[in-house]
Amino acid sequence: MPREYTYGPFQSRRLGLSLGINVLAKFKLCTYNCVYCEIGLTEKDNLVSPNYRISLPPSPNFRKELKSIFNYVPHLNSITFGYNGEPTLNENLVDFLNIASDVRSELNWTHEKPILTLFTNSSTLFFDEIRERVKKFELVLAKLDVANNDDFKRTNRPQNEVPDIEIIIESLMKLKQEMPKKNKLAIQILVYNSYKKDFLPNNNSKNIYDVAHALKRIKPNIIQIYSTARIPAEYFVFAIDNERKKEIGYIFKEIINDDKIEINIY
Ligand code: SF4
């Protein structure tokens, strides 16, 4: 049976053995055009408003595809939604989640059952109905690479109807408060450098301090600091080194000052 929805499983730095699920079309659809995107630039017609919705319900093949793959990987760690762009743009996201949860419960796993994980770029979380859907995932990996509008425009290059970064920070605060205690919110921060002299990357101290203060307000369960690992959309982007990642970790720890929040570096 040709694969329609799944990628991998891959060994992921943050999730262990992870099976990727694409709930969008075969082309990238996103509200951002991040300079570091590892799936390439967002084409003009596919850079969409956070109001934009597609309706792509799972076909019967989704259940079959999951069942056939799960049998080969009884040690899978994560069923991870979010490839090819922003998965919350699909109105039917929860239908995919329910089927995955259902199929997961039918199998015998050798270790703990794989966690149901969602990647989101956070741009649609200001809608109540989107947070309602997102909070059902056991682990939400939400992007916040920047915490001021200048860095936001440079790094994530949002579509022009995406709200200001402050609205996004407030919606992440709401999401954390609304999530059931058994589910976890991880904020992922990708920090990069630039070879281009006139391009300020998000690895600038103002942005790092702004992100730290935003994280202190959001109070996520987990903070993940990482950098690019594959070819970025823009040629001038390159990864920060491990020393800098550690330094950012110390800055966050000092400002956030909350031992309950896990800070992980990848
Ligand atoms: S939000 Fe994700 S998919 Fe969209 S452009 Fe940025 S990195 Fe790529």
PDB file of C-alpha atoms and ligand atoms in Angstrom:
ATOM      1  CA  MET A   1       0.000   0.000   0.000  1.00  0.00           C
ATOM      2  CA  PRO A   2       1.575   3.353  -0.989  1.00  0.00           C
ATOM      3  CA  ARG A   3       2.001   5.715   1.923  1.00  0.00           C
ATOM      4  CA  GLU A   4      -0.311   8.695   1.996  1.00  0.00           C
ATOM      5  CA  TYR A   5       0.138  10.252   5.437  1.00  0.00           C
ATOM      6  CA  THR A   6       3.232   9.023   7.233  1.00  0.00           C
ATOM      7  CA  TYR A   7       6.971   9.743   7.211  1.00  0.00           C
ATOM      8  CA  GLY A   8       9.668   7.703   8.857  1.00  0.00           C
ATOM      9  CA  PRO A   9       9.876   6.640  11.632  1.00  0.00           C
ATOM     10  CA  PHE A  10      12.966   8.773  12.201  1.00  0.00           C
ATOM     11  CA  GLN A  11      15.246   8.995  15.184  1.00  0.00           C
ATOM     12  CA  SER A  12      14.482  12.513  16.411  1.00  0.00           C
ATOM     13  CA  ARG A  13      16.764  14.591  18.650  1.00  0.00           C
ATOM     14  CA  ARG A  14      13.854  15.627  20.817  1.00  0.00           C
ATOM     15  CA  LEU A  15      11.286  12.869  20.505  1.00  0.00           C
ATOM     16  CA  GLY A  16      13.171   9.596  20.145  1.00  0.00           C
ATOM     17  CA  LEU A  17      11.800   7.242  17.489  1.00  0.00           C
ATOM     18  CA  SER A  18       9.109   9.352  15.866  1.00  0.00           C
ATOM     19  CA  LEU A  19       6.584   8.617  13.132  1.00  0.00           C
ATOM     20  CA  GLY A  20       5.683  11.808  11.256  1.00  0.00           C
ATOM     21  CA  ILE A  21       2.090  12.419  10.191  1.00  0.00           C
ATOM     22  CA  ASN A  22       1.258  14.949   7.513  1.00  0.00           C
ATOM     23  CA  VAL A  23      -2.326  16.222   7.741  1.00  0.00           C
ATOM     24  CA  LEU A  24      -1.912  18.770   4.951  1.00  0.00           C
ATOM     25  CA  ALA A  25      -1.690  18.411   1.182  1.00  0.00           C
ATOM     26  CA  LYS A  26       1.492  17.229  -0.519  1.00  0.00           C
ATOM     27  CA  PHE A  27       2.787  20.808  -0.805  1.00  0.00           C
ATOM     28  CA  LYS A  28       3.896  23.108   2.013  1.00  0.00           C
ATOM     29  CA  LEU A  29       1.142  25.327   3.444  1.00  0.00           C
ATOM     30  CA  CYS A  30       2.142  27.732   6.169  1.00  0.00           C
ATOM     31  CA  THR A  31       1.443  31.090   7.797  1.00  0.00           C
ATOM     32  CA  TYR A  32       5.207  31.723   8.069  1.00  0.00           C
ATOM     33  CA  ASN A  33       8.154  31.713   5.711  1.00  0.00           C
ATOM     34  CA  CYS A  34      10.960  31.154   8.233  1.00  0.00           C
ATOM     35  CA  VAL A  35      14.468  31.937   7.007  1.00  0.00           C
ATOM     36  CA  TYR A  36      15.707  28.659   8.496  1.00  0.00           C
ATOM     37  CA  CYS A  37      12.840  26.404   7.321  1.00  0.00           C
ATOM     38  CA  GLU A  38      14.200  22.959   6.547  1.00  0.00           C
ATOM     39  CA  ILE A  39      11.488  22.178   4.000  1.00  0.00           C
ATOM     40  CA  GLY A  40      12.335  25.210   1.860  1.00  0.00           C
ATOM     41  CA  LEU A  41      10.732  28.583   1.212  1.00  0.00           C
ATOM     42  CA  THR A  42       6.946  29.001   1.476  1.00  0.00           C
ATOM     43  CA  GLU A  43       5.754  29.841  -2.018  1.00  0.00           C
ATOM     44  CA  LYS A  44       3.727  33.035  -2.362  1.00  0.00           C
ATOM     45  CA  ASP A  45       0.388  31.267  -2.957  1.00  0.00           C
ATOM     46  CA  ASN A  46       0.972  28.889  -0.067  1.00  0.00           C
ATOM     47  CA  LEU A  47       1.806  31.577   2.500  1.00  0.00           C
ATOM     48  CA  VAL A  48      -1.633  31.847   4.058  1.00  0.00           C
ATOM     49  CA  SER A  49      -3.504  33.844   6.663  1.00  0.00           C
ATOM     50  CA  PRO A  50      -4.096  32.272  10.110  1.00  0.00           C
ATOM     51  CA  ASN A  51      -7.816  32.585   9.195  1.00  0.00           C
ATOM     52  CA  TYR A  52      -7.319  30.249   6.255  1.00  0.00           C
ATOM     53  CA  ARG A  53      -8.712  26.727   6.713  1.00  0.00           C
ATOM     54  CA  ILE A  54      -8.638  23.628   4.608  1.00  0.00           C
ATOM     55  CA  SER A  55     -10.855  20.644   5.144  1.00  0.00           C
ATOM     56  CA  LEU A  56      -8.937  17.452   4.502  1.00  0.00           C
ATOM     57  CA  PRO A  57     -10.521  14.627   6.515  1.00  0.00           C
ATOM     58  CA  PRO A  58      -8.505  11.425   6.927  1.00  0.00           C
ATOM     59  CA  SER A  59      -9.356   8.786   4.341  1.00  0.00           C
ATOM     60  CA  PRO A  60      -9.886   5.153   5.463  1.00  0.00           C
ATOM     61  CA  ASN A  61      -6.275   4.582   4.400  1.00  0.00           C
ATOM     62  CA  PHE A  62      -5.019   6.558   7.391  1.00  0.00           C
ATOM     63  CA  ARG A  63      -6.143   3.883   9.870  1.00  0.00           C
ATOM     64  CA  LYS A  64      -4.784   1.085   7.662  1.00  0.00           C
ATOM     65  CA  GLU A  65      -1.470   2.868   7.148  1.00  0.00           C
ATOM     66  CA  LEU A  66      -0.954   3.401  10.874  1.00  0.00           C
ATOM     67  CA  LYS A  67      -1.826  -0.198  11.710  1.00  0.00           C
ATOM     68  CA  SER A  68       0.589  -1.612   9.183  1.00  0.00           C
ATOM     69  CA  ILE A  69       3.493   0.617  10.340  1.00  0.00           C
ATOM     70  CA  PHE A  70       2.915   0.223  14.080  1.00  0.00           C
ATOM     71  CA  ASN A  71       3.345  -3.521  13.795  1.00  0.00           C
ATOM     72  CA  TYR A  72       6.961  -2.995  12.680  1.00  0.00           C
ATOM     73  CA  VAL A  73       7.856  -0.488  15.400  1.00  0.00           C
ATOM     74  CA  PRO A  74       6.471  -1.690  18.731  1.00  0.00           C
ATOM     75  CA  HIS A  75       9.127   0.529  20.361  1.00  0.00           C
ATOM     76  CA  LEU A  76       7.930   3.789  18.765  1.00  0.00           C
ATOM     77  CA  ASN A  77       8.209   6.846  21.074  1.00  0.00           C
ATOM     78  CA  SER A  78       6.122   9.487  19.329  1.00  0.00           C
ATOM     79  CA  ILE A  79       3.348   9.846  16.768  1.00  0.00           C
ATOM     80  CA  THR A  80       4.142  13.331  15.579  1.00  0.00           C
ATOM     81  CA  PHE A  81       1.686  15.558  13.692  1.00  0.00           C
ATOM     82  CA  GLY A  82       3.029  18.435  11.639  1.00  0.00           C
ATOM     83  CA  TYR A  83       5.003  18.081   8.444  1.00  0.00           C
ATOM     84  CA  ASN A  84       4.625  20.217   5.326  1.00  0.00           C
ATOM     85  CA  GLY A  85       3.608  23.362   7.193  1.00  0.00           C
ATOM     86  CA  GLU A  86       1.174  24.365   9.922  1.00  0.00           C
ATOM     87  CA  PRO A  87      -1.130  21.438  10.827  1.00  0.00           C
ATOM     88  CA  THR A  88      -3.757  23.537  12.655  1.00  0.00           C
ATOM     89  CA  LEU A  89      -4.821  24.929   9.265  1.00  0.00           C
ATOM     90  CA  ASN A  90      -6.624  21.632   8.670  1.00  0.00           C
ATOM     91  CA  GLU A  91     -10.118  21.733  10.226  1.00  0.00           C
ATOM     92  CA  ASN A  92      -9.977  17.936  10.562  1.00  0.00           C
ATOM     93  CA  LEU A  93      -6.874  17.764  12.735  1.00  0.00           C
ATOM     94  CA  VAL A  94      -8.727  16.177  15.668  1.00  0.00           C
ATOM     95  CA  ASP A  95     -10.173  13.447  13.428  1.00  0.00           C
ATOM     96  CA  PHE A  96      -6.594  12.380  12.702  1.00  0.00           C
ATOM     97  CA  LEU A  97      -5.732  12.508  16.398  1.00  0.00           C
ATOM     98  CA  ASN A  98      -8.731  10.365  17.373  1.00  0.00           C
ATOM     99  CA  ILE A  99      -7.894   7.685  14.820  1.00  0.00           C
ATOM    100  CA  ALA A 100      -4.222   7.604  15.902  1.00  0.00           C
ATOM    101  CA  SER A 101      -5.263   7.334  19.547  1.00  0.00           C
ATOM    102  CA  ASP A 102      -7.666   4.550  18.707  1.00  0.00           C
ATOM    103  CA  VAL A 103      -5.155   2.527  16.688  1.00  0.00           C
ATOM    104  CA  ARG A 104      -2.529   3.080  19.396  1.00  0.00           C
ATOM    105  CA  SER A 105      -4.805   1.541  22.003  1.00  0.00           C
ATOM    106  CA  GLU A 106      -5.241  -1.640  19.937  1.00  0.00           C
ATOM    107  CA  LEU A 107      -1.534  -2.530  19.977  1.00  0.00           C
ATOM    108  CA  ASN A 108       0.863  -4.053  22.445  1.00  0.00           C
ATOM    109  CA  TRP A 109       3.827  -1.736  22.873  1.00  0.00           C
ATOM    110  CA  THR A 110       7.118  -3.047  24.174  1.00  0.00           C
ATOM    111  CA  HIS A 111       7.725   0.082  26.307  1.00  0.00           C
ATOM    112  CA  GLU A 112       5.437   2.969  27.091  1.00  0.00           C
ATOM    113  CA  LYS A 113       2.970   3.683  24.326  1.00  0.00           C
ATOM    114  CA  PRO A 114       4.072   6.423  21.893  1.00  0.00           C
ATOM    115  CA  ILE A 115       3.071   9.937  22.828  1.00  0.00           C
ATOM    116  CA  LEU A 116       0.668  11.894  20.601  1.00  0.00           C
ATOM    117  CA  THR A 117       2.668  14.995  19.700  1.00  0.00           C
ATOM    118  CA  LEU A 118       1.766  18.124  17.749  1.00  0.00           C
ATOM    119  CA  PHE A 119       4.123  20.657  16.191  1.00  0.00           C
ATOM    120  CA  THR A 120       2.611  24.115  15.776  1.00  0.00           C
ATOM    121  CA  ASN A 121       4.126  27.455  14.812  1.00  0.00           C
ATOM    122  CA  SER A 122       1.717  29.098  17.340  1.00  0.00           C
ATOM    123  CA  SER A 123       0.273  31.573  14.799  1.00  0.00           C
ATOM    124  CA  THR A 124      -3.309  30.266  15.010  1.00  0.00           C
ATOM    125  CA  LEU A 125      -3.503  29.776  18.773  1.00  0.00           C
ATOM    126  CA  PHE A 126      -5.265  33.094  19.323  1.00  0.00           C
ATOM    127  CA  PHE A 127      -8.450  31.386  18.046  1.00  0.00           C
ATOM    128  CA  ASP A 128     -10.331  29.722  20.926  1.00  0.00           C
ATOM    129  CA  GLU A 129     -11.401  26.788  18.747  1.00  0.00           C
ATOM    130  CA  ILE A 130      -7.820  26.083  17.685  1.00  0.00           C
ATOM    131  CA  ARG A 131      -6.610  25.995  21.312  1.00  0.00           C
ATOM    132  CA  GLU A 132      -9.511  23.631  22.059  1.00  0.00           C
ATOM    133  CA  ARG A 133      -8.124  21.228  19.453  1.00  0.00           C
ATOM    134  CA  VAL A 134      -4.453  21.683  20.256  1.00  0.00           C
ATOM    135  CA  LYS A 135      -4.832  21.064  23.982  1.00  0.00           C
ATOM    136  CA  LYS A 136      -6.043  17.513  23.272  1.00  0.00           C
ATOM    137  CA  PHE A 137      -2.520  16.467  22.212  1.00  0.00           C
ATOM    138  CA  GLU A 138      -0.386  14.869  24.920  1.00  0.00           C
ATOM    139  CA  LEU A 139       2.654  16.922  23.970  1.00  0.00           C
ATOM    140  CA  VAL A 140       2.422  20.247  22.153  1.00  0.00           C
ATOM    141  CA  LEU A 141       5.661  21.585  20.673  1.00  0.00           C
ATOM    142  CA  ALA A 142       4.908  25.240  20.032  1.00  0.00           C
ATOM    143  CA  LYS A 143       7.313  27.573  18.268  1.00  0.00           C
ATOM    144  CA  LEU A 144       8.502  30.849  19.796  1.00  0.00           C
ATOM    145  CA  ASP A 145      11.822  31.841  18.220  1.00  0.00           C
ATOM    146  CA  VAL A 146      11.344  35.540  18.800  1.00  0.00           C
ATOM    147  CA  ALA A 147       9.572  37.855  21.227  1.00  0.00           C
ATOM    148  CA  ASN A 148       9.535  41.254  19.535  1.00  0.00           C
ATOM    149  CA  ASN A 149       7.970  42.249  16.236  1.00  0.00           C
ATOM    150  CA  ASP A 150      11.212  43.253  14.487  1.00  0.00           C
ATOM    151  CA  ASP A 151      12.762  39.839  15.062  1.00  0.00           C
ATOM    152  CA  PHE A 152       9.430  38.185  14.257  1.00  0.00           C
ATOM    153  CA  LYS A 153       9.290  39.862  10.821  1.00  0.00           C
ATOM    154  CA  ARG A 154      12.935  39.058  10.066  1.00  0.00           C
ATOM    155  CA  THR A 155      13.015  35.452  11.236  1.00  0.00           C
ATOM    156  CA  ASN A 156       9.551  33.983  10.725  1.00  0.00           C
ATOM    157  CA  ARG A 157       8.388  36.398   7.989  1.00  0.00           C
ATOM    158  CA  PRO A 158       4.699  35.926   8.907  1.00  0.00           C
ATOM    159  CA  GLN A 159       1.869  36.402   6.421  1.00  0.00           C
ATOM    160  CA  ASN A 160       0.480  39.922   6.902  1.00  0.00           C
ATOM    161  CA  GLU A 161      -2.673  38.850   8.787  1.00  0.00           C
ATOM    162  CA  VAL A 162      -0.698  37.022  11.466  1.00  0.00           C
ATOM    163  CA  PRO A 163      -1.152  39.060  14.660  1.00  0.00           C
ATOM    164  CA  ASP A 164       1.634  40.812  16.580  1.00  0.00           C
ATOM    165  CA  ILE A 165       3.978  38.632  18.598  1.00  0.00           C
ATOM    166  CA  GLU A 166       2.420  39.880  21.848  1.00  0.00           C
ATOM    167  CA  ILE A 167      -0.935  38.321  20.857  1.00  0.00           C
ATOM    168  CA  ILE A 168       0.883  35.051  20.121  1.00  0.00           C
ATOM    169  CA  ILE A 169       2.644  35.144  23.503  1.00  0.00           C
ATOM    170  CA  GLU A 170      -0.701  35.775  25.219  1.00  0.00           C
ATOM    171  CA  SER A 171      -2.310  32.883  23.347  1.00  0.00           C
ATOM    172  CA  LEU A 172       0.514  30.575  24.491  1.00  0.00           C
ATOM    173  CA  MET A 173      -0.145  31.708  28.087  1.00  0.00           C
ATOM    174  CA  LYS A 174      -3.836  30.881  27.617  1.00  0.00           C
ATOM    175  CA  LEU A 175      -3.056  27.518  26.044  1.00  0.00           C
ATOM    176  CA  LYS A 176      -0.868  26.532  29.000  1.00  0.00           C
ATOM    177  CA  GLN A 177      -3.617  27.498  31.457  1.00  0.00           C
ATOM    178  CA  GLU A 178      -6.272  25.631  29.491  1.00  0.00           C
ATOM    179  CA  MET A 179      -4.300  22.417  28.850  1.00  0.00           C
ATOM    180  CA  PRO A 180      -5.226  19.437  31.016  1.00  0.00           C
ATOM    181  CA  LYS A 181      -2.487  18.785  33.600  1.00  0.00           C
ATOM    182  CA  LYS A 182      -1.698  15.376  32.083  1.00  0.00           C
ATOM    183  CA  ASN A 183      -0.678  17.017  28.783  1.00  0.00           C
ATOM    184  CA  LYS A 184       2.498  19.027  28.345  1.00  0.00           C
ATOM    185  CA  LEU A 185       3.411  22.249  26.595  1.00  0.00           C
ATOM    186  CA  ALA A 186       6.962  22.535  25.255  1.00  0.00           C
ATOM    187  CA  ILE A 187       8.111  25.825  23.747  1.00  0.00           C
ATOM    188  CA  GLN A 188      10.706  25.292  21.049  1.00  0.00           C
ATOM    189  CA  ILE A 189      13.146  28.039  20.231  1.00  0.00           C
ATOM    190  CA  LEU A 190      15.321  27.658  17.155  1.00  0.00           C
ATOM    191  CA  VAL A 191      18.249  30.083  17.351  1.00  0.00           C
ATOM    192  CA  TYR A 192      20.489  30.695  14.346  1.00  0.00           C
ATOM    193  CA  ASN A 193      23.263  32.969  13.098  1.00  0.00           C
ATOM    194  CA  SER A 194      23.623  34.849   9.819  1.00  0.00           C
ATOM    195  CA  TYR A 195      26.531  35.134   7.380  1.00  0.00           C
ATOM    196  CA  LYS A 196      24.973  38.275   5.952  1.00  0.00           C
ATOM    197  CA  LYS A 197      26.337  41.407   7.624  1.00  0.00           C
ATOM    198  CA  ASP A 198      23.144  43.432   7.218  1.00  0.00           C
ATOM    199  CA  PHE A 199      20.824  40.679   8.467  1.00  0.00           C
ATOM    200  CA  LEU A 200      20.304  40.461  12.213  1.00  0.00           C
ATOM    201  CA  PRO A 201      19.609  36.836  13.206  1.00  0.00           C
ATOM    202  CA  ASN A 202      17.399  35.936  16.189  1.00  0.00           C
ATOM    203  CA  ASN A 203      20.633  35.139  18.079  1.00  0.00           C
ATOM    204  CA  ASN A 204      20.859  38.762  19.180  1.00  0.00           C
ATOM    205  CA  SER A 205      20.850  39.586  22.850  1.00  0.00           C
ATOM    206  CA  LYS A 206      17.705  41.742  22.780  1.00  0.00           C
ATOM    207  CA  ASN A 207      15.715  38.912  21.275  1.00  0.00           C
ATOM    208  CA  ILE A 208      17.132  36.292  23.638  1.00  0.00           C
ATOM    209  CA  TYR A 209      16.197  38.437  26.670  1.00  0.00           C
ATOM    210  CA  ASP A 210      12.752  39.167  25.211  1.00  0.00           C
ATOM    211  CA  VAL A 211      12.148  35.437  24.671  1.00  0.00           C
ATOM    212  CA  ALA A 212      13.284  34.709  28.241  1.00  0.00           C
ATOM    213  CA  HIS A 213      10.760  37.221  29.617  1.00  0.00           C
ATOM    214  CA  ALA A 214       8.006  35.792  27.410  1.00  0.00           C
ATOM    215  CA  LEU A 215       8.800  32.266  28.636  1.00  0.00           C
ATOM    216  CA  LYS A 216       8.574  33.463  32.231  1.00  0.00           C
ATOM    217  CA  ARG A 217       5.011  34.578  31.485  1.00  0.00           C
ATOM    218  CA  ILE A 218       4.002  31.468  29.526  1.00  0.00           C
ATOM    219  CA  LYS A 219       5.338  29.011  32.144  1.00  0.00           C
ATOM    220  CA  PRO A 220       5.567  26.011  29.774  1.00  0.00           C
ATOM    221  CA  ASN A 221       6.413  22.554  31.127  1.00  0.00           C
ATOM    222  CA  ILE A 222       9.470  22.293  28.892  1.00  0.00           C
ATOM    223  CA  ILE A 223      11.752  24.674  26.981  1.00  0.00           C
ATOM    224  CA  GLN A 224      13.730  23.336  24.034  1.00  0.00           C
ATOM    225  CA  ILE A 225      16.707  25.254  22.657  1.00  0.00           C
ATOM    226  CA  TYR A 226      18.099  24.021  19.370  1.00  0.00           C
ATOM    227  CA  SER A 227      19.469  25.179  16.027  1.00  0.00           C
ATOM    228  CA  THR A 228      19.360  24.259  12.372  1.00  0.00           C
ATOM    229  CA  ALA A 229      20.463  20.723  11.554  1.00  0.00           C
ATOM    230  CA  ARG A 230      19.601  20.490   7.860  1.00  0.00           C
ATOM    231  CA  ILE A 231      19.766  22.831   4.860  1.00  0.00           C
ATOM    232  CA  PRO A 232      17.956  26.113   5.669  1.00  0.00           C
ATOM    233  CA  ALA A 233      15.622  27.952   3.263  1.00  0.00           C
ATOM    234  CA  GLU A 234      18.027  30.932   3.095  1.00  0.00           C
ATOM    235  CA  TYR A 235      21.689  30.404   2.230  1.00  0.00           C
ATOM    236  CA  PHE A 236      22.937  32.904   4.840  1.00  0.00           C
ATOM    237  CA  VAL A 237      21.538  31.022   7.858  1.00  0.00           C
ATOM    238  CA  PHE A 238      23.851  28.837   9.935  1.00  0.00           C
ATOM    239  CA  ALA A 239      23.632  27.037  13.245  1.00  0.00           C
ATOM    240  CA  ILE A 240      24.756  28.471  16.575  1.00  0.00           C
ATOM    241  CA  ASP A 241      27.299  26.338  18.436  1.00  0.00           C
ATOM    242  CA  ASN A 242      26.777  24.318  21.599  1.00  0.00           C
ATOM    243  CA  GLU A 243      28.466  26.927  23.794  1.00  0.00           C
ATOM    244  CA  ARG A 244      25.937  29.540  22.715  1.00  0.00           C
ATOM    245  CA  LYS A 245      23.041  27.127  23.256  1.00  0.00           C
ATOM    246  CA  LYS A 246      24.274  26.547  26.813  1.00  0.00           C
ATOM    247  CA  GLU A 247      24.693  30.272  27.369  1.00  0.00           C
ATOM    248  CA  ILE A 248      21.098  30.885  26.217  1.00  0.00           C
ATOM    249  CA  GLY A 249      20.007  28.102  28.569  1.00  0.00           C
ATOM    250  CA  TYR A 250      21.692  29.916  31.504  1.00  0.00           C
ATOM    251  CA  ILE A 251      20.077  33.235  30.561  1.00  0.00           C
ATOM    252  CA  PHE A 252      16.645  31.601  30.420  1.00  0.00           C
ATOM    253  CA  LYS A 253      17.203  29.780  33.717  1.00  0.00           C
ATOM    254  CA  GLU A 254      18.253  32.932  35.497  1.00  0.00           C
ATOM    255  CA  ILE A 255      15.392  35.066  34.212  1.00  0.00           C
ATOM    256  CA  ILE A 256      12.658  32.433  34.467  1.00  0.00           C
ATOM    257  CA  ASN A 257      13.836  31.296  37.904  1.00  0.00           C
ATOM    258  CA  ASP A 258      11.413  28.372  38.145  1.00  0.00           C
ATOM    259  CA  ASP A 259      12.839  24.901  38.808  1.00  0.00           C
ATOM    260  CA  LYS A 260       9.633  23.217  37.683  1.00  0.00           C
ATOM    261  CA  ILE A 261      10.351  24.226  34.085  1.00  0.00           C
ATOM    262  CA  GLU A 262      12.661  21.815  32.276  1.00  0.00           C
ATOM    263  CA  ILE A 263      15.197  23.495  29.991  1.00  0.00           C
ATOM    264  CA  ASN A 264      16.649  21.164  27.358  1.00  0.00           C
ATOM    265  CA  ILE A 265      19.378  21.828  24.852  1.00  0.00           C
ATOM    266  CA  TYR A 266      19.721  19.880  21.595  1.00  0.00           C
TER     267      TYR A 266
HETATM  268  S1  SF4 B   1       6.610  27.529  10.651  1.00  0.00           S
HETATM  269 FE1  SF4 B   1       7.681  25.613  10.279  1.00  0.00          FE
HETATM  270  S2  SF4 B   1       6.954  24.917   8.261  1.00  0.00           S
HETATM  271 FE2  SF4 B   1       6.361  27.061   8.461  1.00  0.00          FE
HETATM  272  S3  SF4 B   1       8.016  28.163   7.469  1.00  0.00           S
HETATM  273 FE3  SF4 B   1       8.502  28.063   9.650  1.00  0.00          FE
HETATM  274  S4  SF4 B   1       9.770  26.259   9.927  1.00  0.00           S
HETATM  275 FE4  SF4 B   1       8.811  26.098   7.920  1.00  0.00          FE
END
